[in-house]
Amino acid sequence: SGAPGGGGGVGLASAADDDDDIRSVNNAKGEAELEAIAALGFPLVSRGGHDILAGIRDFKIQRTLQTATLLNSGLKYGLQELQQGSGGQFNIGLSPDAVVFLFADVQNFPSDALIKNYTSNALWGDGGPLVRRSEQVTPAQRNKTLEKLAKSIKLREDQAKKLNKNGGGNKGHDHMLDVLKECESAIRFRAEALAQREKETEDLMKGLSQMAV
């Protein structure tokens, strides 16, 4: 867990479908991203110790209840309700406070102070907590993360094509696509570098073993 965030209140955001700074986690894109994060070993637990995935399910059930109930549920699970999307679905994102709590380790990595919300470059970029963690997990975990990132990227690329075809555009959507691609690329690069170092070490040990015979 990281450093405390600054009072992540829960309320309606001003964007439809996906908010520029928060982004939805209860659609196919967001679910794939959360699966990628979970594969890296990050516990998806709120500051209060509650299962965030359970909170998303709870939000879906409670979205027809009074606003106060939604607000209390969001504070509990570290979630923030966004405006209703174009398809009629209520969109839910991780609150900025929850993002900082889950990922920022400012004491050991001062650059993590730049993590402000779910779309922060400092979260997804090279040198950020997700890419750093990718060097510490098993190849199977890393491959699952790459698989889920690729899934979200594909969904977002398809959506971007549709938006452009209809003469629309979404700066926040395009930004999220960019940071996901950067994350995927950085994880692959570090994995290749790690494999090369391991091979060099293995070759060195073999050489030393042969010299000792």
PDB file of C-alpha atoms in Angstrom:
ATOM      1  CA  SER A   1       0.000   0.000   0.000  1.00  0.00           C
ATOM      2  CA  GLY A   2       1.158   3.502  -0.699  1.00  0.00           C
ATOM      3  CA  ALA A   3       1.003   6.881   0.875  1.00  0.00           C
ATOM      4  CA  PRO A   4      -2.334   8.327   1.903  1.00  0.00           C
ATOM      5  CA  GLY A   5      -4.201  10.261  -0.712  1.00  0.00           C
ATOM      6  CA  GLY A   6      -5.964  13.526  -0.338  1.00  0.00           C
ATOM      7  CA  GLY A   7      -9.601  13.020   0.617  1.00  0.00           C
ATOM      8  CA  GLY A   8     -11.044  11.151  -2.349  1.00  0.00           C
ATOM      9  CA  GLY A   9     -14.698  12.150  -2.090  1.00  0.00           C
ATOM     10  CA  VAL A  10     -17.223  10.217  -4.109  1.00  0.00           C
ATOM     11  CA  GLY A  11     -19.656  11.920  -6.433  1.00  0.00           C
ATOM     12  CA  LEU A  12     -20.883  12.147  -9.983  1.00  0.00           C
ATOM     13  CA  ALA A  13     -18.239  13.040 -12.518  1.00  0.00           C
ATOM     14  CA  SER A  14     -18.910  15.414 -15.370  1.00  0.00           C
ATOM     15  CA  ALA A  15     -18.218  13.029 -18.236  1.00  0.00           C
ATOM     16  CA  ALA A  16     -20.393  10.456 -19.930  1.00  0.00           C
ATOM     17  CA  ASP A  17     -19.278   6.862 -20.527  1.00  0.00           C
ATOM     18  CA  ASP A  18     -15.664   7.208 -19.310  1.00  0.00           C
ATOM     19  CA  ASP A  19     -14.380  10.065 -17.153  1.00  0.00           C
ATOM     20  CA  ASP A  20     -11.084  11.548 -18.340  1.00  0.00           C
ATOM     21  CA  ASP A  21      -9.264  11.125 -15.007  1.00  0.00           C
ATOM     22  CA  ILE A  22     -10.992   8.086 -13.547  1.00  0.00           C
ATOM     23  CA  ARG A  23     -12.196   5.738 -16.304  1.00  0.00           C
ATOM     24  CA  SER A  24     -14.727   2.984 -15.811  1.00  0.00           C
ATOM     25  CA  VAL A  25     -13.722  -0.305 -14.209  1.00  0.00           C
ATOM     26  CA  ASN A  26     -17.088  -2.025 -14.576  1.00  0.00           C
ATOM     27  CA  ASN A  27     -16.941  -2.491 -18.344  1.00  0.00           C
ATOM     28  CA  ALA A  28     -14.941  -4.986 -20.408  1.00  0.00           C
ATOM     29  CA  LYS A  29     -11.966  -2.631 -20.760  1.00  0.00           C
ATOM     30  CA  GLY A  30     -11.768  -1.786 -17.078  1.00  0.00           C
ATOM     31  CA  GLU A  31     -12.292  -5.391 -16.012  1.00  0.00           C
ATOM     32  CA  ALA A  32      -9.373  -6.487 -18.196  1.00  0.00           C
ATOM     33  CA  GLU A  33      -7.192  -3.775 -16.668  1.00  0.00           C
ATOM     34  CA  LEU A  34      -8.089  -4.821 -13.127  1.00  0.00           C
ATOM     35  CA  GLU A  35      -7.275  -8.427 -14.032  1.00  0.00           C
ATOM     36  CA  ALA A  36      -3.902  -7.278 -15.362  1.00  0.00           C
ATOM     37  CA  ILE A  37      -3.230  -5.433 -12.107  1.00  0.00           C
ATOM     38  CA  ALA A  38      -4.354  -8.381  -9.981  1.00  0.00           C
ATOM     39  CA  ALA A  39      -2.045 -10.710 -11.944  1.00  0.00           C
ATOM     40  CA  LEU A  40       0.878  -8.576 -10.762  1.00  0.00           C
ATOM     41  CA  GLY A  41      -0.064  -9.379  -7.187  1.00  0.00           C
ATOM     42  CA  PHE A  42      -1.615  -6.076  -6.165  1.00  0.00           C
ATOM     43  CA  PRO A  43      -4.377  -6.756  -3.613  1.00  0.00           C
ATOM     44  CA  LEU A  44      -7.521  -5.011  -4.833  1.00  0.00           C
ATOM     45  CA  VAL A  45      -8.536  -3.955  -1.339  1.00  0.00           C
ATOM     46  CA  SER A  46      -9.701  -0.494  -0.307  1.00  0.00           C
ATOM     47  CA  ARG A  47      -8.166   1.672   2.415  1.00  0.00           C
ATOM     48  CA  GLY A  48     -10.846   0.316   4.747  1.00  0.00           C
ATOM     49  CA  GLY A  49      -9.892  -3.285   3.978  1.00  0.00           C
ATOM     50  CA  HIS A  50     -12.828  -4.096   1.683  1.00  0.00           C
ATOM     51  CA  ASP A  51     -12.704  -6.138  -1.525  1.00  0.00           C
ATOM     52  CA  ILE A  52     -12.943  -3.653  -4.401  1.00  0.00           C
ATOM     53  CA  LEU A  53     -14.307  -6.229  -6.848  1.00  0.00           C
ATOM     54  CA  ALA A  54     -17.073  -7.034  -4.361  1.00  0.00           C
ATOM     55  CA  GLY A  55     -17.697  -3.307  -4.131  1.00  0.00           C
ATOM     56  CA  ILE A  56     -18.190  -3.069  -7.884  1.00  0.00           C
ATOM     57  CA  ARG A  57     -20.791  -5.825  -7.705  1.00  0.00           C
ATOM     58  CA  ASP A  58     -22.402  -4.082  -4.743  1.00  0.00           C
ATOM     59  CA  PHE A  59     -22.515  -0.820  -6.673  1.00  0.00           C
ATOM     60  CA  LYS A  60     -24.327  -2.462  -9.554  1.00  0.00           C
ATOM     61  CA  ILE A  61     -26.990  -3.694  -7.169  1.00  0.00           C
ATOM     62  CA  GLN A  62     -27.350  -0.438  -5.245  1.00  0.00           C
ATOM     63  CA  ARG A  63     -27.314   1.982  -8.173  1.00  0.00           C
ATOM     64  CA  THR A  64     -31.105   2.327  -8.019  1.00  0.00           C
ATOM     65  CA  LEU A  65     -31.054   3.274  -4.335  1.00  0.00           C
ATOM     66  CA  GLN A  66     -30.655   6.709  -2.798  1.00  0.00           C
ATOM     67  CA  THR A  67     -27.546   8.734  -3.571  1.00  0.00           C
ATOM     68  CA  ALA A  68     -26.444   8.644   0.066  1.00  0.00           C
ATOM     69  CA  THR A  69     -26.298   4.850  -0.069  1.00  0.00           C
ATOM     70  CA  LEU A  70     -24.154   5.005  -3.189  1.00  0.00           C
ATOM     71  CA  LEU A  71     -21.821   7.549  -1.636  1.00  0.00           C
ATOM     72  CA  ASN A  72     -21.358   5.478   1.514  1.00  0.00           C
ATOM     73  CA  SER A  73     -20.736   2.345  -0.539  1.00  0.00           C
ATOM     74  CA  GLY A  74     -18.189   4.174  -2.673  1.00  0.00           C
ATOM     75  CA  LEU A  75     -16.282   5.494   0.321  1.00  0.00           C
ATOM     76  CA  LYS A  76     -16.202   1.996   1.756  1.00  0.00           C
ATOM     77  CA  TYR A  77     -14.833   0.354  -1.369  1.00  0.00           C
ATOM     78  CA  GLY A  78     -12.724   3.173  -2.809  1.00  0.00           C
ATOM     79  CA  LEU A  79     -15.032   3.599  -5.799  1.00  0.00           C
ATOM     80  CA  GLN A  80     -16.471   6.623  -7.518  1.00  0.00           C
ATOM     81  CA  GLU A  81     -19.675   6.613  -9.520  1.00  0.00           C
ATOM     82  CA  LEU A  82     -19.538   8.291 -12.910  1.00  0.00           C
ATOM     83  CA  GLN A  83     -22.446   9.546 -14.937  1.00  0.00           C
ATOM     84  CA  GLN A  84     -24.643   7.070 -16.717  1.00  0.00           C
ATOM     85  CA  GLY A  85     -23.055   5.901 -19.960  1.00  0.00           C
ATOM     86  CA  SER A  86     -24.524   6.018 -23.431  1.00  0.00           C
ATOM     87  CA  GLY A  87     -25.666   2.408 -23.137  1.00  0.00           C
ATOM     88  CA  GLY A  88     -27.609   3.074 -19.947  1.00  0.00           C
ATOM     89  CA  GLN A  89     -24.965   1.538 -17.706  1.00  0.00           C
ATOM     90  CA  PHE A  90     -23.827   3.295 -14.546  1.00  0.00           C
ATOM     91  CA  ASN A  91     -20.062   3.586 -14.739  1.00  0.00           C
ATOM     92  CA  ILE A  92     -17.810   3.118 -11.740  1.00  0.00           C
ATOM     93  CA  GLY A  93     -14.167   4.077 -11.353  1.00  0.00           C
ATOM     94  CA  LEU A  94     -11.477   3.805  -8.704  1.00  0.00           C
ATOM     95  CA  SER A  95     -11.423   7.014  -6.701  1.00  0.00           C
ATOM     96  CA  PRO A  96      -8.180   9.023  -6.816  1.00  0.00           C
ATOM     97  CA  ASP A  97      -7.662   8.284  -3.118  1.00  0.00           C
ATOM     98  CA  ALA A  98      -7.955   4.537  -3.742  1.00  0.00           C
ATOM     99  CA  VAL A  99      -5.452   4.698  -6.613  1.00  0.00           C
ATOM    100  CA  VAL A 100      -2.895   6.489  -4.455  1.00  0.00           C
ATOM    101  CA  PHE A 101      -3.465   4.074  -1.566  1.00  0.00           C
ATOM    102  CA  LEU A 102      -3.122   0.974  -3.770  1.00  0.00           C
ATOM    103  CA  PHE A 103      -0.114   1.925  -5.852  1.00  0.00           C
ATOM    104  CA  ALA A 104       1.919   4.908  -4.637  1.00  0.00           C
ATOM    105  CA  ASP A 105       5.049   4.099  -2.650  1.00  0.00           C
ATOM    106  CA  VAL A 106       6.417   7.612  -2.296  1.00  0.00           C
ATOM    107  CA  GLN A 107       8.816   6.718   0.521  1.00  0.00           C
ATOM    108  CA  ASN A 108      10.793   4.349  -1.699  1.00  0.00           C
ATOM    109  CA  PHE A 109       9.951   5.870  -5.086  1.00  0.00           C
ATOM    110  CA  PRO A 110       9.509   9.662  -4.883  1.00  0.00           C
ATOM    111  CA  SER A 111       8.237   9.796  -8.475  1.00  0.00           C
ATOM    112  CA  ASP A 112       5.111   7.961  -7.267  1.00  0.00           C
ATOM    113  CA  ALA A 113       4.002  11.317  -5.859  1.00  0.00           C
ATOM    114  CA  LEU A 114       2.966  12.070  -9.441  1.00  0.00           C
ATOM    115  CA  ILE A 115       0.284   9.368  -9.232  1.00  0.00           C
ATOM    116  CA  LYS A 116      -2.921  11.348  -8.814  1.00  0.00           C
ATOM    117  CA  ASN A 117      -5.594   9.136 -10.367  1.00  0.00           C
ATOM    118  CA  TYR A 118      -6.246   6.046 -12.475  1.00  0.00           C
ATOM    119  CA  THR A 119      -5.011   7.595 -15.726  1.00  0.00           C
ATOM    120  CA  SER A 120      -1.765   9.056 -14.381  1.00  0.00           C
ATOM    121  CA  ASN A 121       1.267   8.441 -16.575  1.00  0.00           C
ATOM    122  CA  ALA A 122       3.222   7.787 -13.378  1.00  0.00           C
ATOM    123  CA  LEU A 123       0.996   4.777 -12.623  1.00  0.00           C
ATOM    124  CA  TRP A 124       1.170   3.040 -16.006  1.00  0.00           C
ATOM    125  CA  GLY A 125       4.457   4.329 -17.417  1.00  0.00           C
ATOM    126  CA  ASP A 126       7.960   2.886 -17.345  1.00  0.00           C
ATOM    127  CA  GLY A 127       9.335   3.225 -13.832  1.00  0.00           C
ATOM    128  CA  GLY A 128       5.857   3.237 -12.323  1.00  0.00           C
ATOM    129  CA  PRO A 129       4.563   0.677  -9.811  1.00  0.00           C
ATOM    130  CA  LEU A 130       2.967  -1.633 -12.390  1.00  0.00           C
ATOM    131  CA  VAL A 131       6.076  -1.925 -14.539  1.00  0.00           C
ATOM    132  CA  ARG A 132       8.304  -2.230 -11.465  1.00  0.00           C
ATOM    133  CA  ARG A 133       6.181  -5.044 -10.091  1.00  0.00           C
ATOM    134  CA  SER A 134       6.327  -6.880 -13.428  1.00  0.00           C
ATOM    135  CA  GLU A 135      10.015  -7.609 -12.763  1.00  0.00           C
ATOM    136  CA  GLN A 136       9.201  -9.272  -9.435  1.00  0.00           C
ATOM    137  CA  VAL A 137       6.506 -11.739 -10.507  1.00  0.00           C
ATOM    138  CA  THR A 138       6.666 -15.097 -12.253  1.00  0.00           C
ATOM    139  CA  PRO A 139       6.688 -15.335 -16.054  1.00  0.00           C
ATOM    140  CA  ALA A 140       3.157 -16.775 -15.883  1.00  0.00           C
ATOM    141  CA  GLN A 141       1.898 -13.774 -13.926  1.00  0.00           C
ATOM    142  CA  ARG A 142       3.655 -11.385 -16.280  1.00  0.00           C
ATOM    143  CA  ASN A 143       2.207 -13.140 -19.326  1.00  0.00           C
ATOM    144  CA  LYS A 144      -1.298 -12.933 -17.881  1.00  0.00           C
ATOM    145  CA  THR A 145      -0.824  -9.216 -17.267  1.00  0.00           C
ATOM    146  CA  LEU A 146       0.305  -8.705 -20.868  1.00  0.00           C
ATOM    147  CA  GLU A 147      -2.637 -10.756 -22.108  1.00  0.00           C
ATOM    148  CA  LYS A 148      -5.150  -8.639 -20.202  1.00  0.00           C
ATOM    149  CA  LEU A 149      -3.489  -5.374 -21.195  1.00  0.00           C
ATOM    150  CA  ALA A 150      -3.626  -6.468 -24.823  1.00  0.00           C
ATOM    151  CA  LYS A 151      -7.323  -7.231 -24.429  1.00  0.00           C
ATOM    152  CA  SER A 152      -8.083  -3.758 -23.080  1.00  0.00           C
ATOM    153  CA  ILE A 153      -5.945  -2.131 -25.768  1.00  0.00           C
ATOM    154  CA  LYS A 154      -7.798  -4.030 -28.496  1.00  0.00           C
ATOM    155  CA  LEU A 155     -11.170  -3.007 -27.089  1.00  0.00           C
ATOM    156  CA  ARG A 156     -10.076   0.611 -26.837  1.00  0.00           C
ATOM    157  CA  GLU A 157      -8.644   0.619 -30.351  1.00  0.00           C
ATOM    158  CA  ASP A 158     -11.912  -0.758 -31.704  1.00  0.00           C
ATOM    159  CA  GLN A 159     -13.829   1.909 -29.791  1.00  0.00           C
ATOM    160  CA  ALA A 160     -11.493   4.638 -31.065  1.00  0.00           C
ATOM    161  CA  LYS A 161     -12.094   3.551 -34.658  1.00  0.00           C
ATOM    162  CA  LYS A 162     -15.833   3.703 -34.060  1.00  0.00           C
ATOM    163  CA  LEU A 163     -15.600   7.158 -32.489  1.00  0.00           C
ATOM    164  CA  ASN A 164     -13.516   8.482 -35.370  1.00  0.00           C
ATOM    165  CA  LYS A 165     -15.840   6.929 -37.927  1.00  0.00           C
ATOM    166  CA  ASN A 166     -18.761   8.732 -36.337  1.00  0.00           C
ATOM    167  CA  GLY A 167     -16.876  12.017 -36.334  1.00  0.00           C
ATOM    168  CA  GLY A 168     -16.447  11.907 -32.584  1.00  0.00           C
ATOM    169  CA  GLY A 169     -13.438  11.779 -30.359  1.00  0.00           C
ATOM    170  CA  ASN A 170     -12.536  11.320 -26.732  1.00  0.00           C
ATOM    171  CA  LYS A 171      -9.280  12.813 -25.472  1.00  0.00           C
ATOM    172  CA  GLY A 172      -9.478  10.890 -22.208  1.00  0.00           C
ATOM    173  CA  HIS A 173     -10.048   7.615 -24.045  1.00  0.00           C
ATOM    174  CA  ASP A 174      -7.073   8.270 -26.332  1.00  0.00           C
ATOM    175  CA  HIS A 175      -4.872   9.138 -23.345  1.00  0.00           C
ATOM    176  CA  MET A 176      -5.799   5.888 -21.592  1.00  0.00           C
ATOM    177  CA  LEU A 177      -4.997   3.948 -24.743  1.00  0.00           C
ATOM    178  CA  ASP A 178      -1.579   5.624 -24.900  1.00  0.00           C
ATOM    179  CA  VAL A 179      -0.654   4.841 -21.292  1.00  0.00           C
ATOM    180  CA  LEU A 180      -1.791   1.221 -21.650  1.00  0.00           C
ATOM    181  CA  LYS A 181       0.404   0.791 -24.721  1.00  0.00           C
ATOM    182  CA  GLU A 182       3.329   2.353 -22.880  1.00  0.00           C
ATOM    183  CA  CYS A 183       2.779  -0.016 -19.955  1.00  0.00           C
ATOM    184  CA  GLU A 184       2.608  -3.070 -22.201  1.00  0.00           C
ATOM    185  CA  SER A 185       5.735  -2.020 -24.105  1.00  0.00           C
ATOM    186  CA  ALA A 186       7.714  -1.285 -20.932  1.00  0.00           C
ATOM    187  CA  ILE A 187       6.784  -4.623 -19.357  1.00  0.00           C
ATOM    188  CA  ARG A 188       7.834  -6.496 -22.515  1.00  0.00           C
ATOM    189  CA  PHE A 189      11.117  -4.576 -22.709  1.00  0.00           C
ATOM    190  CA  ARG A 190      11.975  -5.256 -19.079  1.00  0.00           C
ATOM    191  CA  ALA A 191      11.017  -8.924 -19.428  1.00  0.00           C
ATOM    192  CA  GLU A 192      13.369  -9.292 -22.393  1.00  0.00           C
ATOM    193  CA  ALA A 193      16.170  -7.513 -20.524  1.00  0.00           C
ATOM    194  CA  LEU A 194      15.596  -9.734 -17.488  1.00  0.00           C
ATOM    195  CA  ALA A 195      15.690 -12.883 -19.645  1.00  0.00           C
ATOM    196  CA  GLN A 196      18.936 -11.691 -21.250  1.00  0.00           C
ATOM    197  CA  ARG A 197      20.551 -11.071 -17.858  1.00  0.00           C
ATOM    198  CA  GLU A 198      19.471 -14.511 -16.651  1.00  0.00           C
ATOM    199  CA  LYS A 199      20.923 -16.112 -19.775  1.00  0.00           C
ATOM    200  CA  GLU A 200      24.215 -14.271 -19.348  1.00  0.00           C
ATOM    201  CA  THR A 201      24.391 -15.387 -15.715  1.00  0.00           C
ATOM    202  CA  GLU A 202      23.613 -18.972 -16.707  1.00  0.00           C
ATOM    203  CA  ASP A 203      26.301 -18.929 -19.407  1.00  0.00           C
ATOM    204  CA  LEU A 204      28.809 -17.477 -16.952  1.00  0.00           C
ATOM    205  CA  MET A 205      28.073 -20.169 -14.379  1.00  0.00           C
ATOM    206  CA  LYS A 206      28.447 -22.878 -17.028  1.00  0.00           C
ATOM    207  CA  GLY A 207      31.777 -21.416 -18.062  1.00  0.00           C
ATOM    208  CA  LEU A 208      33.027 -21.306 -14.483  1.00  0.00           C
ATOM    209  CA  SER A 209      31.826 -24.874 -13.917  1.00  0.00           C
ATOM    210  CA  GLN A 210      33.721 -26.125 -16.964  1.00  0.00           C
ATOM    211  CA  MET A 211      36.900 -24.328 -15.883  1.00  0.00           C
ATOM    212  CA  ALA A 212      36.691 -26.009 -12.485  1.00  0.00           C
ATOM    213  CA  VAL A 213      36.597 -29.508 -14.006  1.00  0.00           C
TER     214      VAL A 213
END
